């Protein structure tokens, strides 16, 4: 076994540490041989006595730095230097001593475990390593123990696995734990070296707590004027859990205000926000009671045995009175009146009352911006609307006015209501021509020939539609020139009664036509049709017209006379174009002849 030597590490003596001795059978002890050492550390770490072959270590060894050295030895003749033995290799192995304590991979570990975990639940594993030789003795055999953290946690001595040691640990009671783990070599025996590490353990939350209202009854108030969606107030059920386990949903489960209010969850604050669902009225109901439930939005079936995940509370809401303006009996009023009613007639009545408990009286007035022409007035006490001016449906079929109701107290709250007045028609307008007809008759016209179709319009609006009748004025019924044929469809045809007309004899005819309706009272008017005599081709197409004279039938009506005066003005225009008195006399005589 000469080719392996052993040397203890960490030698602390004052003399060089003896390693071993090299010796050759050829050595007679006479000093003729010389021993030579080469290889790892030869001459520096290790020295050899060239005469005796004794090897010494010149420095303290550290196995953890280097566990062995390989060297070569040779014996040679001192005088010639010739080898007497072949060179051979040997090893110096450093024997371990327990000079290293176990060391953990981290000085501090951070981990967590759910609260309420069962006993023995794994938390984490810690490991420590020892630099000593694991193959030599027990210097590197590590065992684990817990120095701090009992009775909540334990550690497996062989594996370093940390486990829970206490049942139902509650995060809400204690959330943070600091555990100190020791690793000791030499199998934990006396004299072994040790190292420690700190493990910070946090209990994570599980949903093991229901929400709880801090009080059984809440008092809230809201003004009766609050709009739909207005916030009445906030209540809150507190949950000892955190995060999503503390999320709460609120709902109204009972009470006489279940249809008047809503409740929702503010996701930021986890409060229950009570809001108005329907318009409130202090005079109808002054208070409401709600039964509100708060329940976790996420349930953990493992902890249902602890009780229900909800709580209830009573919310009392008081409605506060607000000075409200008068309230009309209707949102709007519609009335109908005939256009011939007398001034001073009451056409309708509006009513308004104070909805407040005080029941203040109100006064009525008309917003004059809606009745600039002052057709109406209103009794300030009774609300009766009176006609001030005559109505005319054809001029204004609708009147839209606004009535103001104002409290008589100091607050003078007011409100408005529209009144739509429809003016009903009476038959107070006669039918008439819708336009001026440019009518002519050809000189070569035949008897019975249709020369014009006329119609009529009536400003009145009978419910079943207008029905008009056409006839000649009585004074011209027997004229020899033209006649009227009623088509019974609100039109009439103008026909010739004779054959042939002459422009030289008469260039223009005035034909008064009576148009009447069938409503009550019957209305009629006389409309004069001006008929010019024109030269036409054989197909009846007009070629030229020259108004030289007018045939005026005897016994004309007032309407006909007006038309005749118009014709006179035209003829006078021709007469004035002549500077000769004779020509004027001729025109006058021609006009006189027609009468």
mmCIF file of C-alpha atoms in Angstrom, residues 206-402:
data_model
loop_
_atom_site.group_PDB
_atom_site.id
_atom_site.type_symbol
_atom_site.label_atom_id
_atom_site.label_comp_id
_atom_site.label_asym_id
_atom_site.label_seq_id
_atom_site.Cartn_x
_atom_site.Cartn_y
_atom_site.Cartn_z
ATOM 1 C CA UNK A 206 -60.009 31.140 1.901
ATOM 2 C CA UNK A 207 -63.692 32.004 1.964
ATOM 3 C CA UNK A 208 -64.424 30.831 5.483
ATOM 4 C CA UNK A 209 -66.251 33.963 6.682
ATOM 5 C CA UNK A 210 -69.694 35.259 5.694
ATOM 6 C CA UNK A 211 -70.486 38.971 5.321
ATOM 7 C CA UNK A 212 -71.889 40.569 8.458
ATOM 8 C CA UNK A 213 -73.846 43.800 8.910
ATOM 9 C CA UNK A 214 -72.469 45.761 11.866
ATOM 10 C CA UNK A 215 -76.002 46.804 12.806
ATOM 11 C CA UNK A 216 -79.415 45.268 12.333
ATOM 12 C CA UNK A 217 -81.256 48.448 11.287
ATOM 13 C CA UNK A 218 -80.280 51.397 9.088
ATOM 14 C CA UNK A 219 -82.056 54.763 8.816
ATOM 15 C CA UNK A 220 -81.987 56.578 5.451
ATOM 16 C CA UNK A 221 -83.940 59.529 4.053
ATOM 17 C CA UNK A 222 -84.723 60.855 0.589
ATOM 18 C CA UNK A 223 -86.597 63.850 -0.796
ATOM 19 C CA UNK A 224 -89.787 63.105 -2.668
ATOM 20 C CA UNK A 225 -88.414 65.060 -5.647
ATOM 21 C CA UNK A 226 -85.544 62.579 -6.140
ATOM 22 C CA UNK A 227 -85.375 61.316 -9.709
ATOM 23 C CA UNK A 228 -85.282 57.675 -10.717
ATOM 24 C CA UNK A 229 -81.774 56.327 -10.126
ATOM 25 C CA UNK A 230 -80.929 58.917 -7.457
ATOM 26 C CA UNK A 231 -78.792 57.564 -4.586
ATOM 27 C CA UNK A 232 -80.657 57.323 -1.273
ATOM 28 C CA UNK A 233 -77.735 56.061 0.825
ATOM 29 C CA UNK A 234 -75.152 53.320 1.379
ATOM 30 C CA UNK A 235 -74.938 50.383 3.736
ATOM 31 C CA UNK A 236 -72.114 47.885 4.143
ATOM 32 C CA UNK A 237 -71.744 44.294 5.304
ATOM 33 C CA UNK A 238 -68.172 43.558 6.389
ATOM 34 C CA UNK A 239 -66.395 40.321 5.458
ATOM 35 C CA UNK A 240 -63.271 39.277 7.368
ATOM 36 C CA UNK A 241 -61.930 37.633 4.220
ATOM 37 C CA UNK A 242 -60.025 39.551 1.556
ATOM 38 C CA UNK A 243 -59.957 39.821 -2.212
ATOM 39 C CA UNK A 244 -62.606 37.982 -4.174
ATOM 40 C CA UNK A 245 -63.576 36.053 -1.048
ATOM 41 C CA UNK A 246 -64.824 39.326 0.457
ATOM 42 C CA UNK A 247 -66.961 40.330 -2.549
ATOM 43 C CA UNK A 248 -70.573 40.891 -1.531
ATOM 44 C CA UNK A 249 -73.808 41.028 -3.503
ATOM 45 C CA UNK A 250 -76.806 42.879 -2.101
ATOM 46 C CA UNK A 251 -80.496 42.400 -2.873
ATOM 47 C CA UNK A 252 -83.843 43.464 -1.454
ATOM 48 C CA UNK A 253 -85.747 40.361 -0.367
ATOM 49 C CA UNK A 254 -88.787 41.847 1.363
ATOM 50 C CA UNK A 255 -90.512 45.000 2.591
ATOM 51 C CA UNK A 256 -93.144 47.468 1.399
ATOM 52 C CA UNK A 257 -90.509 49.378 -0.586
ATOM 53 C CA UNK A 258 -89.384 46.420 -2.685
ATOM 54 C CA UNK A 259 -90.905 48.006 -5.822
ATOM 55 C CA UNK A 260 -89.860 51.565 -5.018
ATOM 56 C CA UNK A 261 -86.111 51.120 -4.488
ATOM 57 C CA UNK A 262 -83.144 49.211 -5.908
ATOM 58 C CA UNK A 263 -79.858 48.168 -4.348
ATOM 59 C CA UNK A 264 -76.593 47.427 -6.147
ATOM 60 C CA UNK A 265 -72.993 46.702 -5.174
ATOM 61 C CA UNK A 266 -70.221 49.282 -5.455
ATOM 62 C CA UNK A 267 -67.409 46.994 -6.640
ATOM 63 C CA UNK A 268 -64.758 49.367 -5.305
ATOM 64 C CA UNK A 269 -66.004 49.766 -1.743
ATOM 65 C CA UNK A 270 -68.210 46.641 -1.508
ATOM 66 C CA UNK A 271 -71.053 48.865 -0.272
ATOM 67 C CA UNK A 272 -74.714 48.379 -1.008
ATOM 68 C CA UNK A 273 -75.996 51.480 -2.851
ATOM 69 C CA UNK A 274 -79.729 52.111 -2.366
ATOM 70 C CA UNK A 275 -81.314 54.056 -5.272
ATOM 71 C CA UNK A 276 -84.776 55.319 -6.213
ATOM 72 C CA UNK A 277 -86.650 52.986 -8.551
ATOM 73 C CA UNK A 278 -89.956 54.860 -8.916
ATOM 74 C CA UNK A 279 -91.041 58.446 -8.346
ATOM 75 C CA UNK A 280 -91.876 59.082 -4.685
ATOM 76 C CA UNK A 281 -94.754 61.077 -3.221
ATOM 77 C CA UNK A 282 -94.599 62.270 0.357
ATOM 78 C CA UNK A 283 -98.342 62.896 0.420
ATOM 79 C CA UNK A 284 -99.056 59.273 -0.579
ATOM 80 C CA UNK A 285 -96.502 57.465 1.610
ATOM 81 C CA UNK A 286 -94.033 58.957 4.040
ATOM 82 C CA UNK A 287 -91.782 55.955 4.841
ATOM 83 C CA UNK A 288 -90.739 52.530 3.582
ATOM 84 C CA UNK A 289 -89.118 49.420 5.046
ATOM 85 C CA UNK A 290 -86.676 47.221 3.140
ATOM 86 C CA UNK A 291 -85.205 43.880 4.157
ATOM 87 C CA UNK A 292 -81.762 43.673 2.557
ATOM 88 C CA UNK A 293 -79.624 40.562 2.178
ATOM 89 C CA UNK A 294 -75.831 40.520 1.769
ATOM 90 C CA UNK A 295 -74.328 37.315 0.374
ATOM 91 C CA UNK A 296 -70.853 36.273 -0.804
ATOM 92 C CA UNK A 297 -70.597 36.098 -4.553
ATOM 93 C CA UNK A 298 -68.234 33.067 -4.344
ATOM 94 C CA UNK A 299 -68.912 30.132 -2.049
ATOM 95 C CA UNK A 300 -66.449 27.473 -0.833
ATOM 96 C CA UNK A 301 -68.323 24.224 -0.173
ATOM 97 C CA UNK A 302 -65.590 23.099 2.272
ATOM 98 C CA UNK A 303 -66.750 25.656 4.816
ATOM 99 C CA UNK A 304 -70.518 25.470 4.502
ATOM 100 C CA UNK A 305 -70.561 23.764 7.867
ATOM 101 C CA UNK A 306 -69.572 27.075 9.420
ATOM 102 C CA UNK A 307 -72.967 28.556 8.531
ATOM 103 C CA UNK A 308 -74.706 30.464 5.685
ATOM 104 C CA UNK A 309 -72.695 32.868 3.573
ATOM 105 C CA UNK A 310 -75.168 35.745 4.046
ATOM 106 C CA UNK A 311 -76.655 38.185 6.508
ATOM 107 C CA UNK A 312 -79.731 40.439 6.555
ATOM 108 C CA UNK A 313 -80.530 43.906 7.815
ATOM 109 C CA UNK A 314 -83.557 46.220 7.893
ATOM 110 C CA UNK A 315 -83.409 49.570 6.074
ATOM 111 C CA UNK A 316 -85.965 52.235 7.008
ATOM 112 C CA UNK A 317 -86.325 55.021 4.434
ATOM 113 C CA UNK A 318 -88.062 58.275 5.323
ATOM 114 C CA UNK A 319 -89.513 60.366 2.471
ATOM 115 C CA UNK A 320 -88.994 64.093 3.017
ATOM 116 C CA UNK A 321 -91.582 66.596 1.875
ATOM 117 C CA UNK A 322 -90.650 69.061 -0.883
ATOM 118 C CA UNK A 323 -92.582 72.197 -1.802
ATOM 119 C CA UNK A 324 -93.943 71.071 -5.157
ATOM 120 C CA UNK A 325 -95.538 73.306 -7.786
ATOM 121 C CA UNK A 326 -99.262 73.034 -8.525
ATOM 122 C CA UNK A 327 -100.332 69.955 -10.425
ATOM 123 C CA UNK A 328 -102.830 70.176 -13.274
ATOM 124 C CA UNK A 329 -105.528 67.536 -13.517
ATOM 125 C CA UNK A 330 -104.248 66.733 -17.013
ATOM 126 C CA UNK A 331 -100.912 66.950 -18.798
ATOM 127 C CA UNK A 332 -102.673 68.836 -21.609
ATOM 128 C CA UNK A 333 -106.170 70.008 -22.473
ATOM 129 C CA UNK A 334 -107.953 69.782 -25.831
ATOM 130 C CA UNK A 335 -111.244 71.551 -26.474
ATOM 131 C CA UNK A 336 -113.383 72.191 -29.560
ATOM 132 C CA UNK A 337 -115.496 75.284 -30.260
ATOM 133 C CA UNK A 338 -117.490 76.461 -33.254
ATOM 134 C CA UNK A 339 -116.256 79.549 -34.984
ATOM 135 C CA UNK A 340 -119.582 81.341 -34.561
ATOM 136 C CA UNK A 341 -119.762 81.186 -30.759
ATOM 137 C CA UNK A 342 -120.427 84.450 -28.985
ATOM 138 C CA UNK A 343 -117.743 86.526 -27.314
ATOM 139 C CA UNK A 344 -117.821 85.941 -23.551
ATOM 140 C CA UNK A 345 -118.654 82.234 -23.855
ATOM 141 C CA UNK A 346 -116.770 79.830 -21.571
ATOM 142 C CA UNK A 347 -114.972 77.413 -23.888
ATOM 143 C CA UNK A 348 -113.310 75.193 -21.250
ATOM 144 C CA UNK A 349 -112.071 74.838 -17.688
ATOM 145 C CA UNK A 350 -108.654 73.841 -16.335
ATOM 146 C CA UNK A 351 -108.017 72.737 -12.771
ATOM 147 C CA UNK A 352 -104.824 72.489 -10.732
ATOM 148 C CA UNK A 353 -104.107 71.798 -7.071
ATOM 149 C CA UNK A 354 -101.184 72.014 -4.664
ATOM 150 C CA UNK A 355 -99.934 68.409 -4.137
ATOM 151 C CA UNK A 356 -98.291 69.354 -0.823
ATOM 152 C CA UNK A 357 -99.953 68.684 2.482
ATOM 153 C CA UNK A 358 -100.534 72.430 2.974
ATOM 154 C CA UNK A 359 -102.935 72.495 -0.001
ATOM 155 C CA UNK A 360 -102.156 76.102 -0.928
ATOM 156 C CA UNK A 361 -104.735 77.685 -3.260
ATOM 157 C CA UNK A 362 -103.697 78.541 -6.820
ATOM 158 C CA UNK A 363 -104.411 81.357 -9.278
ATOM 159 C CA UNK A 364 -104.645 80.925 -13.047
ATOM 160 C CA UNK A 365 -103.317 83.114 -15.849
ATOM 161 C CA UNK A 366 -102.615 82.885 -19.579
ATOM 162 C CA UNK A 367 -99.077 83.115 -20.889
ATOM 163 C CA UNK A 368 -99.631 86.063 -23.232
ATOM 164 C CA UNK A 369 -96.708 85.012 -25.407
ATOM 165 C CA UNK A 370 -98.982 82.190 -26.538
ATOM 166 C CA UNK A 371 -102.009 84.478 -27.081
ATOM 167 C CA UNK A 372 -100.590 87.665 -28.545
ATOM 168 C CA UNK A 373 -103.889 88.699 -30.174
ATOM 169 C CA UNK A 374 -105.762 88.178 -26.873
ATOM 170 C CA UNK A 375 -108.465 85.875 -28.148
ATOM 171 C CA UNK A 376 -108.976 84.395 -24.671
ATOM 172 C CA UNK A 377 -109.081 85.242 -20.980
ATOM 173 C CA UNK A 378 -109.181 83.030 -17.875
ATOM 174 C CA UNK A 379 -110.861 83.389 -14.522
ATOM 175 C CA UNK A 380 -107.955 83.496 -12.067
ATOM 176 C CA UNK A 381 -109.938 81.633 -9.414
ATOM 177 C CA UNK A 382 -112.044 79.071 -11.262
ATOM 178 C CA UNK A 383 -109.804 78.363 -14.289
ATOM 179 C CA UNK A 384 -112.661 79.034 -16.752
ATOM 180 C CA UNK A 385 -111.387 80.079 -20.202
ATOM 181 C CA UNK A 386 -113.522 82.782 -21.862
ATOM 182 C CA UNK A 387 -113.604 83.919 -25.502
ATOM 183 C CA UNK A 388 -112.641 87.603 -25.970
ATOM 184 C CA UNK A 389 -112.688 87.896 -29.788
ATOM 185 C CA UNK A 390 -114.642 86.322 -32.619
ATOM 186 C CA UNK A 391 -113.042 83.196 -34.075
ATOM 187 C CA UNK A 392 -112.550 82.439 -37.743
ATOM 188 C CA UNK A 393 -111.631 78.874 -38.621
ATOM 189 C CA UNK A 394 -110.530 79.871 -42.109
ATOM 190 C CA UNK A 395 -108.091 82.366 -40.615
ATOM 191 C CA UNK A 396 -106.781 80.189 -37.714
ATOM 192 C CA UNK A 397 -108.129 76.638 -37.254
ATOM 193 C CA UNK A 398 -106.145 76.012 -34.024
ATOM 194 C CA UNK A 399 -105.235 78.153 -31.031
ATOM 195 C CA UNK A 400 -102.504 76.798 -28.763
ATOM 196 C CA UNK A 401 -102.246 78.641 -25.463
ATOM 197 C CA UNK A 402 -100.433 77.950 -22.191
#
